[in-house]
Coordinates of C-alpha atoms and ligand atoms in Angstrom, one line a residue:
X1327 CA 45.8 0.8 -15.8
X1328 CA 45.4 -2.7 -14.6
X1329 CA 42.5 -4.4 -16.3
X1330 CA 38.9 -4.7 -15.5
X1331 CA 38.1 -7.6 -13.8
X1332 CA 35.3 -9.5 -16.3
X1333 CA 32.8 -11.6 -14.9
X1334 CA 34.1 -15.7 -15.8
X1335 CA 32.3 -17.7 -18.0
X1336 CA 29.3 -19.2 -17.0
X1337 CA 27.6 -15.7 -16.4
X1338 CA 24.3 -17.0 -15.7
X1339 CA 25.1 -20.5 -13.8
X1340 CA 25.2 -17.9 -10.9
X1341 CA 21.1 -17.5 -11.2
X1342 CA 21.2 -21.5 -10.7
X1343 CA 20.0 -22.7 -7.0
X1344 CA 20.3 -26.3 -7.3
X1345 CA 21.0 -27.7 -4.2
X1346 CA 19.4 -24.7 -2.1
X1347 CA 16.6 -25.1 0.2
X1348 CA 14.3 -22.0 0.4
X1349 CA 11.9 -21.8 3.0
X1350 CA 8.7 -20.0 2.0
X1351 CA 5.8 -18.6 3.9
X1352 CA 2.4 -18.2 2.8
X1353 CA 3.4 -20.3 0.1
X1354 CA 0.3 -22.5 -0.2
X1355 CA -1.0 -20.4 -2.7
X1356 CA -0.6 -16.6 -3.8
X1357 CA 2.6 -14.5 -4.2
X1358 CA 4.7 -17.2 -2.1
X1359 CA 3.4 -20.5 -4.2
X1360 CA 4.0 -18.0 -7.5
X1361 CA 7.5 -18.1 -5.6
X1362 CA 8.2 -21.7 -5.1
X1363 CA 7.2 -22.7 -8.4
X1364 CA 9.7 -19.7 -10.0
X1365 CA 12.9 -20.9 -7.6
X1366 CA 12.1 -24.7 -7.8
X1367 CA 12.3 -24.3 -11.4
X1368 CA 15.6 -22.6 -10.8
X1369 CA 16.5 -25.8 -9.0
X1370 CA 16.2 -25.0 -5.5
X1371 CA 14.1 -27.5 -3.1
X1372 CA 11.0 -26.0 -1.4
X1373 CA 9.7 -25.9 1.9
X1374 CA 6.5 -24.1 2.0
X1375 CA 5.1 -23.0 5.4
X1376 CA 1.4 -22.1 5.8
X1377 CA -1.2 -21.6 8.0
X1378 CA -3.8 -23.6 6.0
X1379 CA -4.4 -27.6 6.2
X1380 CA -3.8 -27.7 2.6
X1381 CA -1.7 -26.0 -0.1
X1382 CA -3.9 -24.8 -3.1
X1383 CA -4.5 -27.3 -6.2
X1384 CA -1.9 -25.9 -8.3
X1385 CA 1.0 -26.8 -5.4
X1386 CA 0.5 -30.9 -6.1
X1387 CA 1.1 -30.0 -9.7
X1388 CA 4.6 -28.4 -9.1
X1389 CA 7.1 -30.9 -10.2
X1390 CA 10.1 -28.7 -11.0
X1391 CA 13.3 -28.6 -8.9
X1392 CA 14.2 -31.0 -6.0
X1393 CA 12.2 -32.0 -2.9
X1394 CA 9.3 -29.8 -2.6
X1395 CA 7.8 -30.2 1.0
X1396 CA 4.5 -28.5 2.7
X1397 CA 4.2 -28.0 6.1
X1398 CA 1.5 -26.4 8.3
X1399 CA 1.9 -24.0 10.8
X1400 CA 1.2 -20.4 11.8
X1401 CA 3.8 -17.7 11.7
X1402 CA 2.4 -15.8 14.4
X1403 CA 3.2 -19.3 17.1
X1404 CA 6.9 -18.7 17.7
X1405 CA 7.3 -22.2 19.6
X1406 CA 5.4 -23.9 16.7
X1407 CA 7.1 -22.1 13.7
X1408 CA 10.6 -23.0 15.5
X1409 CA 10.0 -26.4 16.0
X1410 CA 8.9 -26.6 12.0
X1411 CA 11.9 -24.5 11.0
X1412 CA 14.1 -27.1 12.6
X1413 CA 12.0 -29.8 11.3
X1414 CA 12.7 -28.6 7.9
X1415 CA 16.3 -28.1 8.7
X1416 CA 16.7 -32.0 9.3
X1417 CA 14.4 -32.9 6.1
X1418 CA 16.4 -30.6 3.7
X1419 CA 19.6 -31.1 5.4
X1420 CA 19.7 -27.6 6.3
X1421 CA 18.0 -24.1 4.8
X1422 CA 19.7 -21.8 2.8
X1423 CA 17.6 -19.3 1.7
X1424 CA 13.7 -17.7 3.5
X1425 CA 11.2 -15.9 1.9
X1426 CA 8.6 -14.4 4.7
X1427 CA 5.5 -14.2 2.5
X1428 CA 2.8 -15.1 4.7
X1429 CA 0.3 -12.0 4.9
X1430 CA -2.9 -10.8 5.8
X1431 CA -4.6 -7.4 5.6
X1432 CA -8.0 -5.9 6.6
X1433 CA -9.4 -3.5 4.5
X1434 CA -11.9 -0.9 5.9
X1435 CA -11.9 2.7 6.3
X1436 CA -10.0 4.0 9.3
X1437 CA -12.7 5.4 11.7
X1438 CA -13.8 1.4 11.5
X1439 CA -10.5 -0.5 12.2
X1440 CA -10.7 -2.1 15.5
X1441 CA -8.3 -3.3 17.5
X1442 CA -8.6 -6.8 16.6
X1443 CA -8.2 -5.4 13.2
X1444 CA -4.9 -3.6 14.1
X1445 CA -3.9 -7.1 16.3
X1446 CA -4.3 -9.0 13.4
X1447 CA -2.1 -7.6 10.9
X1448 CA 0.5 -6.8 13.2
X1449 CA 0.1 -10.2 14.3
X1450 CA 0.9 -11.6 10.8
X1451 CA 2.4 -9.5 9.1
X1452 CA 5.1 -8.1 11.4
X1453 CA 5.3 -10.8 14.3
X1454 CA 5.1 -12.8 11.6
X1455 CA 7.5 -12.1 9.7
X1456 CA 10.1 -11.2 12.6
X1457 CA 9.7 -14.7 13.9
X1458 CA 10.0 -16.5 10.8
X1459 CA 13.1 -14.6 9.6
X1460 CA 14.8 -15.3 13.3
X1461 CA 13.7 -18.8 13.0
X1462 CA 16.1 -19.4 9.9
X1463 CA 18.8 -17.1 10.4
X1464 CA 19.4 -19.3 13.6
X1465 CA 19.9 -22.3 11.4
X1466 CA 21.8 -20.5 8.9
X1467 CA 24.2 -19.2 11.5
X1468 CA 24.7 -22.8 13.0
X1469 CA 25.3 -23.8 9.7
X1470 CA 27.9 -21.0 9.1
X1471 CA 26.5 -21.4 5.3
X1472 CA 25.5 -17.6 4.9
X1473 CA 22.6 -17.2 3.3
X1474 CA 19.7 -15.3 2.0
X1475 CA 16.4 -13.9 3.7
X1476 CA 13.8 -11.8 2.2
X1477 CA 10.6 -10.6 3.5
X1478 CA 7.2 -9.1 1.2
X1479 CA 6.3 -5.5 2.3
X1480 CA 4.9 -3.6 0.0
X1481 CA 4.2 -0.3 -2.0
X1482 CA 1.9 0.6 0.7
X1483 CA 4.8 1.1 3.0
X1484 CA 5.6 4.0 0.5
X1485 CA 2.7 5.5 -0.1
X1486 CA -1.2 6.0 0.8
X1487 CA -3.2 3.8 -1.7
X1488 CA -6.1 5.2 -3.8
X1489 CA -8.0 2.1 -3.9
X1490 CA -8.5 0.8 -0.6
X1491 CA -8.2 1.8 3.2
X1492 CA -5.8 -0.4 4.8
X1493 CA -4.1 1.7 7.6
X1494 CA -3.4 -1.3 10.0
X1495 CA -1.9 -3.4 6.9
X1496 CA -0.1 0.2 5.7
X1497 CA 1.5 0.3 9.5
X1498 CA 2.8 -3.8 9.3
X1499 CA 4.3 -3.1 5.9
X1500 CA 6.2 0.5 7.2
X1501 CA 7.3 -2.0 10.2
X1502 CA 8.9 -4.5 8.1
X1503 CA 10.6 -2.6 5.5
X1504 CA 12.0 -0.7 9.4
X1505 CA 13.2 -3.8 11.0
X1506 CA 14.4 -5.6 8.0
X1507 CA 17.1 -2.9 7.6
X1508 CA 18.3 -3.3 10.9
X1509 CA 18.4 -7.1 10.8
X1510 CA 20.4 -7.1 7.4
X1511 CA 23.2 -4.9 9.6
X1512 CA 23.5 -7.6 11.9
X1513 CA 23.1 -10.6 9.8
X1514 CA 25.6 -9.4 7.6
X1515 CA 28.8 -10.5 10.2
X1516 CA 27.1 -13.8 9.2
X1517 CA 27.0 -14.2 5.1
X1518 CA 23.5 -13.7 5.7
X1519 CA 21.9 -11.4 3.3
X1520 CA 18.3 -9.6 4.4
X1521 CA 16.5 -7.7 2.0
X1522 CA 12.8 -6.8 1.0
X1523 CA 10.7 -6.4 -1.7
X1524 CA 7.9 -4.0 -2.0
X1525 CA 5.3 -5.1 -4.2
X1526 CA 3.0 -3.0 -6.3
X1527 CA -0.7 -4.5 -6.8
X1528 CA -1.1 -8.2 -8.0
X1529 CA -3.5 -10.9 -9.0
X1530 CA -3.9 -13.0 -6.3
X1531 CA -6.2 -14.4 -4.1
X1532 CA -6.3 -11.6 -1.6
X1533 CA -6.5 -8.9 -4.1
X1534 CA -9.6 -10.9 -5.9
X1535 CA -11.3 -11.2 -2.7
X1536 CA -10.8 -7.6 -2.6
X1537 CA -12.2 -7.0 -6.3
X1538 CA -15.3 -9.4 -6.0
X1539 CA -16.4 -7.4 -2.8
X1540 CA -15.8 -4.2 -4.8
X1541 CA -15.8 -4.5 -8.3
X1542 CA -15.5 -0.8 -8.7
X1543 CA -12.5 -0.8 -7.7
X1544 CA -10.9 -2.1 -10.5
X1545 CA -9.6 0.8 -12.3
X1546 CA -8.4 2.5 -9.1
X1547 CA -6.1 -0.5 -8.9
X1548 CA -4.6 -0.3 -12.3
X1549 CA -4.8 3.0 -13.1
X1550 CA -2.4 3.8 -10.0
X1551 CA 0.3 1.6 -12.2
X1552 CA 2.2 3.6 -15.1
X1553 CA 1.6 0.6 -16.6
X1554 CA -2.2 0.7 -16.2
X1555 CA -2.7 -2.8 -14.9
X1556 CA -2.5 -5.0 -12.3
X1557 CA 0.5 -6.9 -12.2
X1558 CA 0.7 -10.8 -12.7
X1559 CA 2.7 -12.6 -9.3
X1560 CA 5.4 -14.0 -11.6
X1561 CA 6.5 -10.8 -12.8
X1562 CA 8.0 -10.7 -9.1
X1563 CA 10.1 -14.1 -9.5
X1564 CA 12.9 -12.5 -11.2
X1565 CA 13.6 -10.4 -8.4
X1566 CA 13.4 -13.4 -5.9
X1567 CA 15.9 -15.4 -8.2
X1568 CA 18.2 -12.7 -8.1
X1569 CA 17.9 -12.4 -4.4
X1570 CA 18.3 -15.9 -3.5
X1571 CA 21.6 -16.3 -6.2
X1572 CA 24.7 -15.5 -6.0
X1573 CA 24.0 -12.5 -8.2
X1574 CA 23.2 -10.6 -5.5
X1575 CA 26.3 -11.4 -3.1
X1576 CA 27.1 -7.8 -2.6
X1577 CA 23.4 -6.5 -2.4
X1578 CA 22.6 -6.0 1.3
X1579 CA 19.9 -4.3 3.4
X1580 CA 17.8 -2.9 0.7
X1581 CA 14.2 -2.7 -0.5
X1582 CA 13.4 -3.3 -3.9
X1583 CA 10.2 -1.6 -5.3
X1584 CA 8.2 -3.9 -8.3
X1585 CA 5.3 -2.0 -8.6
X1586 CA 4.7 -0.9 -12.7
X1587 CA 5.7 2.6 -11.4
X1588 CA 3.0 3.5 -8.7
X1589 CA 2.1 6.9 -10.3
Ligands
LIG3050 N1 -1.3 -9.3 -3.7 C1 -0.8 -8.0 -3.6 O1 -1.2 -7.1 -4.4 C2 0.3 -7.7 -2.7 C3 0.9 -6.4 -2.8 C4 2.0 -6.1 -1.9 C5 2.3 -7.0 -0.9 N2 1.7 -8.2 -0.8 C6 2.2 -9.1 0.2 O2 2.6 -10.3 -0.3 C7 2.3 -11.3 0.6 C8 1.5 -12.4 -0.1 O3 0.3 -11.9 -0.5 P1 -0.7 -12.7 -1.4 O4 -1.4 -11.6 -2.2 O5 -0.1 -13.8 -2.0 O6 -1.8 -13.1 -0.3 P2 -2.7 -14.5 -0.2 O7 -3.8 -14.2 0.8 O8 -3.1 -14.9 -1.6 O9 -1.7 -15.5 0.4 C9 -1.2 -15.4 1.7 C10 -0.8 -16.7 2.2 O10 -0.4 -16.5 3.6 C11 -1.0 -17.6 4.4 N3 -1.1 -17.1 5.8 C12 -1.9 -16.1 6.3 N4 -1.8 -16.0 7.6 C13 -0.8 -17.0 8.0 C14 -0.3 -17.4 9.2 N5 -0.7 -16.8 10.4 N6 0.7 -18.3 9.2 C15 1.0 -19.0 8.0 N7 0.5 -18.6 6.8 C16 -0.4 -17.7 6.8 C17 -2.4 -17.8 3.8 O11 -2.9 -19.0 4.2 C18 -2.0 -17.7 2.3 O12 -1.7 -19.0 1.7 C19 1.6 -10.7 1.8 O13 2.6 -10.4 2.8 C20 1.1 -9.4 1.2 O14 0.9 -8.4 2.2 C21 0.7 -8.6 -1.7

C-alpha cells in the first residue's frame, strides 16, 4: 500500500495570513472588530467597512498585522458599497479574503413587528450581506486569486430562541445561511471559498443593549448554552482563522455552528 501522504513541515505556517487583505463588515466594533483584531494578529491587513462615522475606541488601539484601514459606508447602498469595495481593492492592492459581519436585529414580540421592522433586517442583514459578498467576489474573480468569503448568520437560523423574540432577524439569518450555499456552488469554479458561521449568543454591544433593557433575561441567555454562559466574541476567531487560511482549502459551502451547544 502506497504511503499516506503527511502533511509537510511547517504545519501551522498554513494558519499564517500575511500578505492577505480581509474585508470586514460591521467591523467598527462587536463580533467583526473582535475579527479584525484576531486575523490582523495572524498577519492579514484589514479593511473594515461600517455604517458608523467612527470605529469604536478599541479599533485605534489595534496595531497588529499590516495596514489596517476603516472606511464608512452602508451595506444596504449597493452603488456606495461597490465604489468602497473597489476603493479598497486599489488601497490594499487587491482583497483576498470578506467577512460580511455587519448586522442588525429588532427584538419585539411577533404580533408587534412592523414592516419597517421586517424592512430593516432584511435590509441589513440579507441585502446586506448579498451585496457585500458580490461586491468582493467580483474583485476576487478579476484577480483570478481565489479566495475566501464568509458571512455571520447565526443559531437562530437553527432554532427558535428562549430569550428574545426576534422573528424578522430569525427570517434574515434562515436567508443567509439559504443563499450562502448556493453562492459557494458557483464561486467554487473560481477558488473562491463561501462559507458561514452561525454564532451562538455573545457579549457584544447588541447583546448588552439587549440585557440593559431586560436584565431578566440574563439566565435565559446562558442557560440555553451547555456551557451555561454567554460566550466571549474571540472564542469565534479561531474559526475565522481557519476559514480565511489555507487550512480550509477543501472546506466549501458549509455552515459552521459555535454556539457552547445550544441545548
Ligand atoms: N452578538 C451575538 O450574540 C450574535 C449572535 C449570532 C449572530 N450575530 C451576528 O453577528 C454580526 C455582528 O453582531 P454584533 O453582535 O457584533 O453586533 P453589533 O451591533 O455589536 O455590531 C454590528 C456592527 O454592524 C454595523 N452596521 C449595522 N448596520 C450597518 C450597515 N447598514 N452598514 C454597515 N455597517 C452596519 C454597526 O455599526 C456595528 O458596528 C451580526 O450579523 C449579528 O446578527 C451576533
Amino acid at each position: 500500500m502506497a504511503a499516506l501522504p503527511i502533511y509537510e513541515n511547517r504545519f501551522l505556517d498554513k494558519f499564517s495570513l500575511k500578505g492577505r487583505t480581509v474585508v470586514i463588515t460591521g467591523g467598527g466594533r462587536g463580533l467583526g472588530l473582535t475579527f479584525a483584531n484576531g486575523l490582523a494578529q495572524a498577519g492579514a491587513n484589514i479593511a473594515v467597512i461600517d455604517i458608523a462615522a467612527q470605529p469604536s475606541e478599541a479599533f485605534s488601539s489595534l496595531t497588529y498585522g499590516g495596514q489596517y484601514l476603516y472606511y464608512q459606508a452602508d451595506v444596504t447602498n449597493y452603488e456606495g458599497l461597490g465604489k468602497v469595495i473597489t476603493q479598497i481593492s486599489k488601497d490594499f492592492g487587491g482583497i483576498y479574503g470578506c467577512i460580511a459581519a455587519a448586522g442588525v436585529h429588532v427584538d419585539k414580540p411577533f404580533l408587534d413587528h412592523t414592516p419597517k421592522d421586517l424592512d430593516v433586517n432584511l435590509n441589513v442583514n440579507v441585502k446586506g450581506v448579498f451585496y457585500t459578498v458580490q461586491h468582493c467576489a467580483r474583485q476576487m474573480k478579476e484577480q483570478s486569486t481565489g479566495g475566501s468569503i464568509v458571512a455571520i448568520a447565526s443559531i437562530a437560523a437553527y432554532k427558535a430562541p428562549a430569550a428574545h423574540s426576534i422573528a424578522a432577524y430569525t427570517a434574515s439569518k434562515y436567508a443567509v445561511r439559504g443563499f450562502m450555499g448556493q453562492i459557494a456552488k458557483e464561486l467554487a469554479q473560481y477558488q473562491i471559498r463561501v462559507n458561514t458561521v452561525s454564532p451562538g449568543c455573545m457579549q457584544t454591544e447588541l447583546l448588552q443593549m439587549v440585557l440593559d433593557e431586560h436584565p431578566e433575561r440574563l439566565p435565559l441567555f446562558a442557560g440555553t448554552c451547555a456551557l451555561n454562559r454567554i460566550g466571549q466574541p474571540q472564542e469565534l476567531c479561531g474559526m475565522l482563522l481557519y476559514l480565511m487560511s489555507d487550512l480550509a482549502s477543501f472546506t466549501v459551502g458549509q455552515d459552521f455552528i459555535v454556539d457552547g451547544s445550544s441545548v
